[in-house]
CSV table of C-alpha atoms in Angstrom, one decimal:
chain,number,residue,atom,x,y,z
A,1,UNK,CA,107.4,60.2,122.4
A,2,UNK,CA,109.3,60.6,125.6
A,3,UNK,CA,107.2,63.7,126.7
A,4,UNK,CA,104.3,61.9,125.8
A,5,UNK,CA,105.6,59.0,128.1
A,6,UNK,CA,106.2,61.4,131.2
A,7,UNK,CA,102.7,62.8,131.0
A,8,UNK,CA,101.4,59.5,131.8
A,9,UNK,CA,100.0,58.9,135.1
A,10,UNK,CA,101.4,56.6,137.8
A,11,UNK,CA,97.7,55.2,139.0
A,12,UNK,CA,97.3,51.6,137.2
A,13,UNK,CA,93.8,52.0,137.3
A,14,UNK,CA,93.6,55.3,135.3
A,15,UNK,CA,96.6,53.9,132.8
A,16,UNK,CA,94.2,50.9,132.5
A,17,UNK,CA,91.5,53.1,131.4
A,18,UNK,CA,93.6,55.1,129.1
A,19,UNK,CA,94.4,51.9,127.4
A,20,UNK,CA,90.9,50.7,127.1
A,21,UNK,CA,90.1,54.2,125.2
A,22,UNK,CA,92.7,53.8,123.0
A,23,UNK,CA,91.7,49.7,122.0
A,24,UNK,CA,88.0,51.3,121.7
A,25,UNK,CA,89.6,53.9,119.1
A,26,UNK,CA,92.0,51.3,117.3
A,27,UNK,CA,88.9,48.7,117.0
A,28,UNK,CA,86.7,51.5,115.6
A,29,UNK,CA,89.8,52.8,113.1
A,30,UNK,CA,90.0,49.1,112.0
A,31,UNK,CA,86.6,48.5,111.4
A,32,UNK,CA,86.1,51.6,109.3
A,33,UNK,CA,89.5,50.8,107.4
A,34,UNK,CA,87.9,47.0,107.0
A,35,UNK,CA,83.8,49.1,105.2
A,36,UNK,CA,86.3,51.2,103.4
A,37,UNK,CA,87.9,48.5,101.4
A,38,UNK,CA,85.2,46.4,101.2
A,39,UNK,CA,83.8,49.6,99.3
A,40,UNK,CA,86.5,50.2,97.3
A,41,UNK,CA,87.3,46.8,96.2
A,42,UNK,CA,84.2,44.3,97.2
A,43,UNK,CA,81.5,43.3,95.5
A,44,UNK,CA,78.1,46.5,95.7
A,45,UNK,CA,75.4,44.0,96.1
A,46,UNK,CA,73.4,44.4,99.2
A,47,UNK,CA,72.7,40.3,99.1
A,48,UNK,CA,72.8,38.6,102.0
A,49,UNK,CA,74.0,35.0,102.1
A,50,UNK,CA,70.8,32.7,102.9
A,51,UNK,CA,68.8,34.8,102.8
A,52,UNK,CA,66.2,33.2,100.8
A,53,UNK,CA,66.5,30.3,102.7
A,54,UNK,CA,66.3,32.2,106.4
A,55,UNK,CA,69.0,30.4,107.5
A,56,UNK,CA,69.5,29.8,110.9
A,57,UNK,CA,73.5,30.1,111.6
A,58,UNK,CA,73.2,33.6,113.3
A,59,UNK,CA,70.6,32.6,115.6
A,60,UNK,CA,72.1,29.3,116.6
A,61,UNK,CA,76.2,31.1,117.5
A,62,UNK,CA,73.9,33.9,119.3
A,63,UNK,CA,71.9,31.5,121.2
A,64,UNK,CA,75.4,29.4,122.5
A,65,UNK,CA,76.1,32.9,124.7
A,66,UNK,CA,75.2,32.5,128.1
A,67,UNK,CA,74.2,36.5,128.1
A,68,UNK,CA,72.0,36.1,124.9
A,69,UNK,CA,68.4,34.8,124.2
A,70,UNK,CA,67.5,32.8,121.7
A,71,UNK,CA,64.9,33.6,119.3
A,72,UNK,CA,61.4,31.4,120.1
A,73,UNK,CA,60.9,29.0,116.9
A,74,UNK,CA,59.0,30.9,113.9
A,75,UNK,CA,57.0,29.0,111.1
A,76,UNK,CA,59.0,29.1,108.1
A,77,UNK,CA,57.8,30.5,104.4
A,78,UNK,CA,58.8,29.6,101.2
A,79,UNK,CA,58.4,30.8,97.8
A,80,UNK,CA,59.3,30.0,94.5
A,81,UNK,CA,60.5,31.9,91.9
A,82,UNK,CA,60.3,30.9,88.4
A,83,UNK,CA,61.7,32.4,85.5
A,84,UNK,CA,60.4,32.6,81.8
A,85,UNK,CA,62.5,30.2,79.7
A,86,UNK,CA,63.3,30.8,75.8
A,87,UNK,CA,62.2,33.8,73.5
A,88,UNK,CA,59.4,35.8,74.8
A,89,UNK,CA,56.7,35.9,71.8
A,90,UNK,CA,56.6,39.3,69.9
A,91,UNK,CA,53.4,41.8,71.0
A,92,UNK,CA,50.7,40.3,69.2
A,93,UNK,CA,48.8,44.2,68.3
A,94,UNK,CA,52.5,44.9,65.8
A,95,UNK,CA,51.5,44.4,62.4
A,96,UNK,CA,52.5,41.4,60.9
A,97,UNK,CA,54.2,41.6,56.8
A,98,UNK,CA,53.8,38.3,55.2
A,99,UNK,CA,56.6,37.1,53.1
A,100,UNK,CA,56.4,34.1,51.1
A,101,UNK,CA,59.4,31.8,50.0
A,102,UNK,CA,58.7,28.9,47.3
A,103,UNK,CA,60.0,26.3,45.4
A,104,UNK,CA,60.8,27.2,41.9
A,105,UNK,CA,58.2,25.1,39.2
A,106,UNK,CA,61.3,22.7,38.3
A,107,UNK,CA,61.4,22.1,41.8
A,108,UNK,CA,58.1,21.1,42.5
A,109,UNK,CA,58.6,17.8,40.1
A,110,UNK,CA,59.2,14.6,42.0
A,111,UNK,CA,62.1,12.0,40.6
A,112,UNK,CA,59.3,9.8,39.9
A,113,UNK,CA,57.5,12.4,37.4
A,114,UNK,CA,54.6,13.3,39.4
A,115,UNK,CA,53.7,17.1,40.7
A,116,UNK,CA,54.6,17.4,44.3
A,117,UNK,CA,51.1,19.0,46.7
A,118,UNK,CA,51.2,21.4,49.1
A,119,UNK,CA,51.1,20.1,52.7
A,120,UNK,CA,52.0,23.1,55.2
A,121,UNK,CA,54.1,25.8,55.5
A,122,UNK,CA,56.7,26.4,58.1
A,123,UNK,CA,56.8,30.0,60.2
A,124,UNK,CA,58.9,32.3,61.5
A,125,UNK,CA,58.9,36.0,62.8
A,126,UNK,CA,61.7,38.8,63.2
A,127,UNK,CA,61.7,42.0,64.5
A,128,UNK,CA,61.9,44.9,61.9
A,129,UNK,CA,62.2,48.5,63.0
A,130,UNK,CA,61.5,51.7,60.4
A,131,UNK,CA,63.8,54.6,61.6
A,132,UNK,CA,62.3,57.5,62.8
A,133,UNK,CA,61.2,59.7,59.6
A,134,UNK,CA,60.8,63.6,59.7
A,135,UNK,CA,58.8,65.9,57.4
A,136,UNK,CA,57.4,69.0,57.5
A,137,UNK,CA,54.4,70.3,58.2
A,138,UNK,CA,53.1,73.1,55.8
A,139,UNK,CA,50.0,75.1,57.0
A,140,UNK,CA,48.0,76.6,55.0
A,141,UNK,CA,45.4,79.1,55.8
A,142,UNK,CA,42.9,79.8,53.3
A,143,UNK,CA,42.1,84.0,52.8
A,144,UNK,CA,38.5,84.7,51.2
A,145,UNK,CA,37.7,88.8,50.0
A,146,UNK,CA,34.6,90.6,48.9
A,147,UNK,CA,34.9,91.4,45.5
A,148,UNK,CA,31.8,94.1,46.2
A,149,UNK,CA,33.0,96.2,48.6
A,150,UNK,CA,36.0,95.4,48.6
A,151,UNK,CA,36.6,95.8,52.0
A,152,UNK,CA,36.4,92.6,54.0
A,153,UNK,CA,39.0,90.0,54.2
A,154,UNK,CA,39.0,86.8,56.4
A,155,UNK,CA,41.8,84.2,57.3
A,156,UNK,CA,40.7,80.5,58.1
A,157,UNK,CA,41.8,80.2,62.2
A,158,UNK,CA,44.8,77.9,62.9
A,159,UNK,CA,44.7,76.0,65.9
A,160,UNK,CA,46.3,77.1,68.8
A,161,UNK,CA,50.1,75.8,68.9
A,162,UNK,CA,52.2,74.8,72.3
A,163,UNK,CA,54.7,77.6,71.3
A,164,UNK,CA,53.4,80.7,69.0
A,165,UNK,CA,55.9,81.7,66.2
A,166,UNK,CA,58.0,78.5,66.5
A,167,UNK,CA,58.8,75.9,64.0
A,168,UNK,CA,58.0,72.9,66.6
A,169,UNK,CA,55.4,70.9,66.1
A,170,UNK,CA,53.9,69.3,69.1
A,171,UNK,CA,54.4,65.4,68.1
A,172,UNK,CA,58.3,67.3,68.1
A,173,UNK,CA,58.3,68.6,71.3
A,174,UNK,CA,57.0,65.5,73.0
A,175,UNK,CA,60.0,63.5,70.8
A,176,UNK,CA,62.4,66.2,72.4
A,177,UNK,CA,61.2,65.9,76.2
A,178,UNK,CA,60.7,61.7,76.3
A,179,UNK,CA,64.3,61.1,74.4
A,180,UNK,CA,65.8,63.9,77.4
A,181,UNK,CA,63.4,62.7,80.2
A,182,UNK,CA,62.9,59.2,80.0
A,183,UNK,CA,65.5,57.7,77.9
A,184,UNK,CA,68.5,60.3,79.3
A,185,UNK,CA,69.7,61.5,75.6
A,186,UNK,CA,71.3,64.6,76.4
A,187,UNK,CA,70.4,67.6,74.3
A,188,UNK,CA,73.6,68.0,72.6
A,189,UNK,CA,73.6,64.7,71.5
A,190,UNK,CA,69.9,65.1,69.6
A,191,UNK,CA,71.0,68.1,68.5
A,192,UNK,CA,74.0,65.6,66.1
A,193,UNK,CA,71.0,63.4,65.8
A,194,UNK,CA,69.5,65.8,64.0
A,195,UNK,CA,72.1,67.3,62.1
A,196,UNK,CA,72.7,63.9,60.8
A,197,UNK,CA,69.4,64.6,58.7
A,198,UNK,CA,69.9,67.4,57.6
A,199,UNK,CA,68.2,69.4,60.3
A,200,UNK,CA,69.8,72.1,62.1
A,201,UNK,CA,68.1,72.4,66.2
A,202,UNK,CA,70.6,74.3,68.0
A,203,UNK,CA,71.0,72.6,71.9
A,204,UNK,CA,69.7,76.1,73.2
A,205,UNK,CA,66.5,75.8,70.9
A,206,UNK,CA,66.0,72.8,72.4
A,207,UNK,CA,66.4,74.2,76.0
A,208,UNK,CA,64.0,76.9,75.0
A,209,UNK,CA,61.5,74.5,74.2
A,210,UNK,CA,61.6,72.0,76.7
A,211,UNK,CA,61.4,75.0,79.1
A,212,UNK,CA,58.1,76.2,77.4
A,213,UNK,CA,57.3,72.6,77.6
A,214,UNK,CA,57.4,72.7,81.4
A,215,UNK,CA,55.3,75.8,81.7
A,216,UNK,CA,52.7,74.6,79.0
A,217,UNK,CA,52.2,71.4,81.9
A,218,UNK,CA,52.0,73.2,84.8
A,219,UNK,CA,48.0,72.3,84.9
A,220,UNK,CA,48.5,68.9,84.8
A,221,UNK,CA,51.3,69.0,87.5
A,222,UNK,CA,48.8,71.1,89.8
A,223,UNK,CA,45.8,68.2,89.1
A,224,UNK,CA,48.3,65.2,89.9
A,225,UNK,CA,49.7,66.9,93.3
A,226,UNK,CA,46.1,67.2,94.2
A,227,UNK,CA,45.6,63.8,93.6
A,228,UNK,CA,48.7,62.3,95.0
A,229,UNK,CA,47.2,63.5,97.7
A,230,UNK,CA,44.4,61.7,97.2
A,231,UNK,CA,45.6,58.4,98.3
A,232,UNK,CA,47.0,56.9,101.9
A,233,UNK,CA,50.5,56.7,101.1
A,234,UNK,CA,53.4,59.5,99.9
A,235,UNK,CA,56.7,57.6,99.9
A,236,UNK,CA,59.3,60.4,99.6
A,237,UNK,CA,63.1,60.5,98.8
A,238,UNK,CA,65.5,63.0,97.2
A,239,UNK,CA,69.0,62.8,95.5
A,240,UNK,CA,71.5,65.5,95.1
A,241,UNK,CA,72.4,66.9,91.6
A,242,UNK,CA,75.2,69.2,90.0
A,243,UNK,CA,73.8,72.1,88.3
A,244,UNK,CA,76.2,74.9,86.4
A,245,UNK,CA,75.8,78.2,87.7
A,246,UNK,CA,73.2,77.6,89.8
A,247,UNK,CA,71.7,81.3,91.0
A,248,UNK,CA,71.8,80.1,94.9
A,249,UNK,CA,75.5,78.3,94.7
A,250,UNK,CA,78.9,80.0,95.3
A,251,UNK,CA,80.5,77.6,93.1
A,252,UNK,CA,79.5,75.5,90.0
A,253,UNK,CA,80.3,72.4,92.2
A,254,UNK,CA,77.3,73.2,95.1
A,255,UNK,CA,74.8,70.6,95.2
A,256,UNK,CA,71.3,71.0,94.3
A,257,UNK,CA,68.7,68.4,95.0
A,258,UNK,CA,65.6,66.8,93.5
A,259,UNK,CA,63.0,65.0,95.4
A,260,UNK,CA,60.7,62.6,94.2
A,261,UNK,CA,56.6,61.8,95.7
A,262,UNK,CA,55.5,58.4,94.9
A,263,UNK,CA,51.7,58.0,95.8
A,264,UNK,CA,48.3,58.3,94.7
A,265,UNK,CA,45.4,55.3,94.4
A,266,UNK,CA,46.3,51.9,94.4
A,267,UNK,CA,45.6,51.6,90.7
A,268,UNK,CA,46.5,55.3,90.0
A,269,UNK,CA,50.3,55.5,91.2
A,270,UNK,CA,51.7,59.0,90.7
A,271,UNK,CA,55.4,60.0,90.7
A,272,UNK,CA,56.3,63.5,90.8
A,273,UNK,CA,59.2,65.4,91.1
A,274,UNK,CA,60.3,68.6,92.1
A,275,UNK,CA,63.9,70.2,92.2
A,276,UNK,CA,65.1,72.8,94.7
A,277,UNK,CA,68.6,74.6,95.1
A,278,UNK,CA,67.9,73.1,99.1
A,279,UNK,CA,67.7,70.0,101.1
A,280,UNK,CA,66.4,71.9,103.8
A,281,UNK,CA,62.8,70.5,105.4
A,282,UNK,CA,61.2,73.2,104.8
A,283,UNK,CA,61.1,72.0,101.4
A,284,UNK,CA,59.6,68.8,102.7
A,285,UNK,CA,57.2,70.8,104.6
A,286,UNK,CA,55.6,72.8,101.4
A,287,UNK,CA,55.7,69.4,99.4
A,288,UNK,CA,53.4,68.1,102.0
A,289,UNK,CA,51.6,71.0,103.2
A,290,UNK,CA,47.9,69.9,103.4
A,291,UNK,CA,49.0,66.5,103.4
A,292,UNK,CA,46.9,64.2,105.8
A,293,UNK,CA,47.7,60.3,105.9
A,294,UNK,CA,50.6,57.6,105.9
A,295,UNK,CA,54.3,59.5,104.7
A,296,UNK,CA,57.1,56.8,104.4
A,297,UNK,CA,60.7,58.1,104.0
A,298,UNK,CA,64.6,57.3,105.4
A,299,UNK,CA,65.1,58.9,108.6
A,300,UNK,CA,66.2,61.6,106.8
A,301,UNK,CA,66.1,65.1,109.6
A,302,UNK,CA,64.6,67.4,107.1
A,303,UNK,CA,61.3,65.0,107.0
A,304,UNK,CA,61.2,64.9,110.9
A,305,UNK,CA,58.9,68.2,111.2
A,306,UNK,CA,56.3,67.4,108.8
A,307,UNK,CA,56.7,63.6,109.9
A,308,UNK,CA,55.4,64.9,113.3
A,309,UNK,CA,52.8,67.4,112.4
A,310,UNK,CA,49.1,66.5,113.0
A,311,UNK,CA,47.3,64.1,110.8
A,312,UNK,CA,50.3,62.3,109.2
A,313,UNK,CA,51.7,58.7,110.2
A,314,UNK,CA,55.7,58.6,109.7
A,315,UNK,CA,57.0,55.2,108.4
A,316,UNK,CA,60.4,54.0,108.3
A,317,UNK,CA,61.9,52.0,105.5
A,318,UNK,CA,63.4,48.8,106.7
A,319,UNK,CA,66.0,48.8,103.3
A,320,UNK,CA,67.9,51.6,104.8
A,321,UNK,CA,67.9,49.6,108.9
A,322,UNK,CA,68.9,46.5,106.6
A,323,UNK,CA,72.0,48.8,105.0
A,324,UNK,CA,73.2,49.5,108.3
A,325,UNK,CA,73.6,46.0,109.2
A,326,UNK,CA,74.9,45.2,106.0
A,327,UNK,CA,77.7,47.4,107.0
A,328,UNK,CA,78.7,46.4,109.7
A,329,UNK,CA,78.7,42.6,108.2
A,330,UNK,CA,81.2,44.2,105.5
A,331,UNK,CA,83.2,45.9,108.2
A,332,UNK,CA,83.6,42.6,110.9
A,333,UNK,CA,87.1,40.9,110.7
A,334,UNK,CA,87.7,38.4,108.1
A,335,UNK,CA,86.8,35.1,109.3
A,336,UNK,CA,84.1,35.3,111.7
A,337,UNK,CA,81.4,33.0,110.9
A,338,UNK,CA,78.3,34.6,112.3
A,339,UNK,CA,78.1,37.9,113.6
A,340,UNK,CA,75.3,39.8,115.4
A,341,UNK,CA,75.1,41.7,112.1
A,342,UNK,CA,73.6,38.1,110.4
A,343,UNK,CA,71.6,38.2,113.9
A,344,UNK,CA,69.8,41.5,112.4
A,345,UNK,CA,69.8,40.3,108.9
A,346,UNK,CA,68.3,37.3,109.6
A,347,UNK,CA,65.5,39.0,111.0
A,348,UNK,CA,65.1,41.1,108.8
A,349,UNK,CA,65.0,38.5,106.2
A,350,UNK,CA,62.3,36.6,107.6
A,351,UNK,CA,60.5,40.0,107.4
A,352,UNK,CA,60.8,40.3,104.0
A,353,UNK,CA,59.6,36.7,103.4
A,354,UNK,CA,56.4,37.4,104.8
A,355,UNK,CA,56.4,40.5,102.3
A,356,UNK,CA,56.7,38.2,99.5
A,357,UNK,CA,53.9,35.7,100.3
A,358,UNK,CA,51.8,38.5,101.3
A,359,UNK,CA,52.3,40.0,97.5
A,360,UNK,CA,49.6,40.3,95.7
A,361,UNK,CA,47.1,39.6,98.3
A,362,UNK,CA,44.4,42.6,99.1
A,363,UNK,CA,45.2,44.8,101.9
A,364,UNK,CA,42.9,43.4,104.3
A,365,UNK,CA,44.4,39.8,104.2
A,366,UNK,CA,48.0,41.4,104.0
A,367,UNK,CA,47.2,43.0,107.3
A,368,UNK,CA,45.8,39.7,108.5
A,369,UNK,CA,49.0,38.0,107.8
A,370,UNK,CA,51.5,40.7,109.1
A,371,UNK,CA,49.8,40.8,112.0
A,372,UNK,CA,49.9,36.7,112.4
A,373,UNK,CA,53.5,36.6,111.2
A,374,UNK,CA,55.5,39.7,111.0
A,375,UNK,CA,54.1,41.1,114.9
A,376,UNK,CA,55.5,38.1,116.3
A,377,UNK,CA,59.1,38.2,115.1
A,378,UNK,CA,59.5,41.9,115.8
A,379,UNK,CA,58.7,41.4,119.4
A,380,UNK,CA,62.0,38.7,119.2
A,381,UNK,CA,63.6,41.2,117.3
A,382,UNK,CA,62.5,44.3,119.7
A,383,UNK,CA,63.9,41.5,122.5
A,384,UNK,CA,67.2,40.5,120.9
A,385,UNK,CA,67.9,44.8,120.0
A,386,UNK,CA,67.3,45.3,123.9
A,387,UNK,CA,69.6,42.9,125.4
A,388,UNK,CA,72.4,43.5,122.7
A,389,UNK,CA,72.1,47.4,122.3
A,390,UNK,CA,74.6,48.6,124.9
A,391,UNK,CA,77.0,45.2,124.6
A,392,UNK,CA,78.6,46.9,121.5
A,393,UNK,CA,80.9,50.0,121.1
A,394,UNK,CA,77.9,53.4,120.2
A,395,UNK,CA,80.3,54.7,117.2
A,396,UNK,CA,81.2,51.3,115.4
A,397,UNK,CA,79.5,50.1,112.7
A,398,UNK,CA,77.3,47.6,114.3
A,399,UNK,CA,76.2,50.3,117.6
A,400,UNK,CA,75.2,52.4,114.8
A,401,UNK,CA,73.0,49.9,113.1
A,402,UNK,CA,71.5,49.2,116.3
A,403,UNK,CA,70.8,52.7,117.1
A,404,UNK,CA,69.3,53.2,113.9
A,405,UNK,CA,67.0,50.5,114.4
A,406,UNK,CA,66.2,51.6,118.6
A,407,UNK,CA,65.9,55.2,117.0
A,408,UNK,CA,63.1,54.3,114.5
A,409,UNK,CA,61.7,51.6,116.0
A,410,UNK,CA,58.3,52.7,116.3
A,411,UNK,CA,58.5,54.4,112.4
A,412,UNK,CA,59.6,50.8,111.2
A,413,UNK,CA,56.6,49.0,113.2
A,414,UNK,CA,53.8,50.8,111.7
A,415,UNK,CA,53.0,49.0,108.2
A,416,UNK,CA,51.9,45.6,110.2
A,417,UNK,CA,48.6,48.3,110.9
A,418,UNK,CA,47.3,48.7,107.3
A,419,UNK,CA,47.6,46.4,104.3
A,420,UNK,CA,47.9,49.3,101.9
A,421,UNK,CA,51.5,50.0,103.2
A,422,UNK,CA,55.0,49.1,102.2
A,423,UNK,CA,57.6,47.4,104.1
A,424,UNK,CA,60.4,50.2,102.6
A,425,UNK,CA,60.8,53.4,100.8
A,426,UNK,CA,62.2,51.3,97.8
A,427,UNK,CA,59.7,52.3,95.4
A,428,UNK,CA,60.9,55.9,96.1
A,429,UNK,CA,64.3,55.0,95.7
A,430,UNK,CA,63.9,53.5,92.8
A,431,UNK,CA,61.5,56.2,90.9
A,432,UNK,CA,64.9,58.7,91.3
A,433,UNK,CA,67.6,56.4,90.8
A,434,UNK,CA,67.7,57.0,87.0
């Protein structure tokens, strides 16, 4: 400590900078120790307080600095939201088993002697489920000889199966892929399923099938990236995933990744994915390769090329420029009231406001009304994000939300052109999620 004391210079000016540098780090540790325990112990919801009310608080404690404008007035919008009450009615296409309760014939006798009459009946319906029954399919194939000559013999045809020489029956396989697929029940765990009736389907049969299963679709894959391609929009996202012994990983703990395409029509959404041992963008690139219209994704590097090359429009996603802020909300000393963080937030509320009156409208009165509503606030926004930029510290939560934002600015402007685009890259996010 005492060497460390002596290498100090004797200039005030240059120990005053020293200082300064070291309350820059201290201020940058605190605020990351503040994110980390709000992430460790504090709530995961991205909520905002007031935010379906666009509240005003941020606005008002920015506007009472002298070095701060304040936002012009906007016209506020409103929604409700209303939410089904009691039991929703059971799917009127089930079929419906009547079952009649009635009074004994002793029963039916008033006190006063005389027969009572039927005058209604009273109704109610509950939810009965069969469980899932197996059986076996035994083909037969007729064989037909000429007794004459003796020397012809023919075999009726059987239809063409998804996998020669196995016992699986199709409506088996597509049991096997939608309980793996789409309602995440591992293969080990069908294979006890199974075994509780009786039926032995070791987990590497299973494997072997739903492998065939993937080659047998390939066709239909092939038509649905032509026609994802089809449409004005690919919203793209990918996720990391563990897989054992992996050919490309060192270790059994390397991370693979799979990446999702959400597009198509409007009334013909597609959602494919596609898994790679890479996050590289060149995988991004041969996803999109031929690709020509609107790509939305997070600001991701590896979708930068492709995002650039001719004939494509790169959007932003204004979820992952709202997480930022959120942030550095979550990282801000305990205490403060309003921050420039519910500055950003606010904005970006009143955003998303406009996104929920303009839902289901068509795309031409959408535009209409980003254009009439949305335009105007980001110009404050783009105004406010100027003036406060370079007034906080580059590396602390906050500079970095506000770089974000500067950064992708122009990504994160272009769904006020076109009606048919989305605000974020949620749908994305979501379609991988599970």
């Amino acid at each position: 400590m005492q060497r460390a004391a002596e290498r100090l210079p004797d200039d005030v000016d240059a120990l005053k900078k020293i200082i300064a540098n070291h309350l820059q780090h201290i201020r940058l540790l605190e605020e990351q120790l503040r994110l980390e325990r709000h992430r460790k112990f504090g709530t995961r919801s991205e909520k905002h307080p007031g935010q379906g009310e666009l509240f005003n608080e941020a606005e008002e404690a920015d506007a009472a600095s002298p070095d701060s404008a304040s936002p012009a007035a906007t016209e506020t919008l409103t929604y409700t939201r209303t939410k089904p009450r009691g039991r929703k009615p059971l799917p009127a296409d089930l079929p419906r088993i009547r079952i009649e309760y009635d009074l004994d014939a002793s029963e039916k006798l008033c006190a006063c002697g005389c027969q009572l009459s039927l005058i209604g009946e009273e109704r109610s319906e509950q939810l009965d489920i069969i469980p899932a029954k197996m059986r076996v399919l035994v083909h037969v194939r007729k064989k037909y000889a000429c007794k004459g000559c003796e020397e012809t013999v023919k075999t009726a045809r059987r239809p063409r199966q998804p996998i020669p020489k196995s016992n699986a029956s199709p409506g088996l396989l597509a049991h096997v892929a939608v309980a793996k697929y789409q309602d995440a029940l591992p293969l080990h765990r069908q294979e006890k399923i199974f075994r509780r009736s009786g039926i032995e389907l070791p987990r590497n049969t299973l494997a072997g099938w739903m492998l065939r299963c993937g080659e047998l679709i390939q066709p239909l894959l092939n038509l649905l990236d032509d026609q994802i391609r089809e449409g004005p929009l690919i919203q793209c996202d990918e996720t990391p995933v563990q897989v054992l012994k992996e050919p490309a990983k060192a270790t059994a703990a390397g991370k693979s990744y799979m990446w999702v395409r959400v597009g198509g029509l409007p009334d013909q959404k597609i959602v494919l994915y596609h898994y790679h041992a890479s996050r590289s963008g060149e995988v991004a690139s041969a996803l999109l390769e031929g690709y020509r219209g609107y790509l939305q994704t997070d600001d991701y590097a590896g979708y930068h090329a492709v995002g650039n090359s001719a004939g494509i429009s790169h959007l932003g996603c204004w979820a992952h420029a709202r997480r930022k802020f959120m942030e550095a909300k979550k990282s801000a000393p305990a205490g403060k009231k309003a921050t420039k963080a519910d500055m950003a937030l606010s904005y970006i509320g009143k955003l998303y406001a406009i996104e929920r009156q303009a839902k289901g409208l068509e795309p031409q009165q959408r535009r209409r009304l980003r254009q009439s509503h949305s335009v105007p606030l980001l110009h404050e926004l783009r105004s406010w994000l100027d003036k406060t930029l370079h007034k906080v510290l580059p590396k602390g939560a906050l500079g970095k939300a506000l770089g974000y934002l500067d950064r992708n600015w122009d990504k994160l402007t272009v769904y006020t052109e076109d009606g048919r685009l989305s605000i974020d890259n949620n749908s994305a996010e979501n379609a991988i999620r599970p």
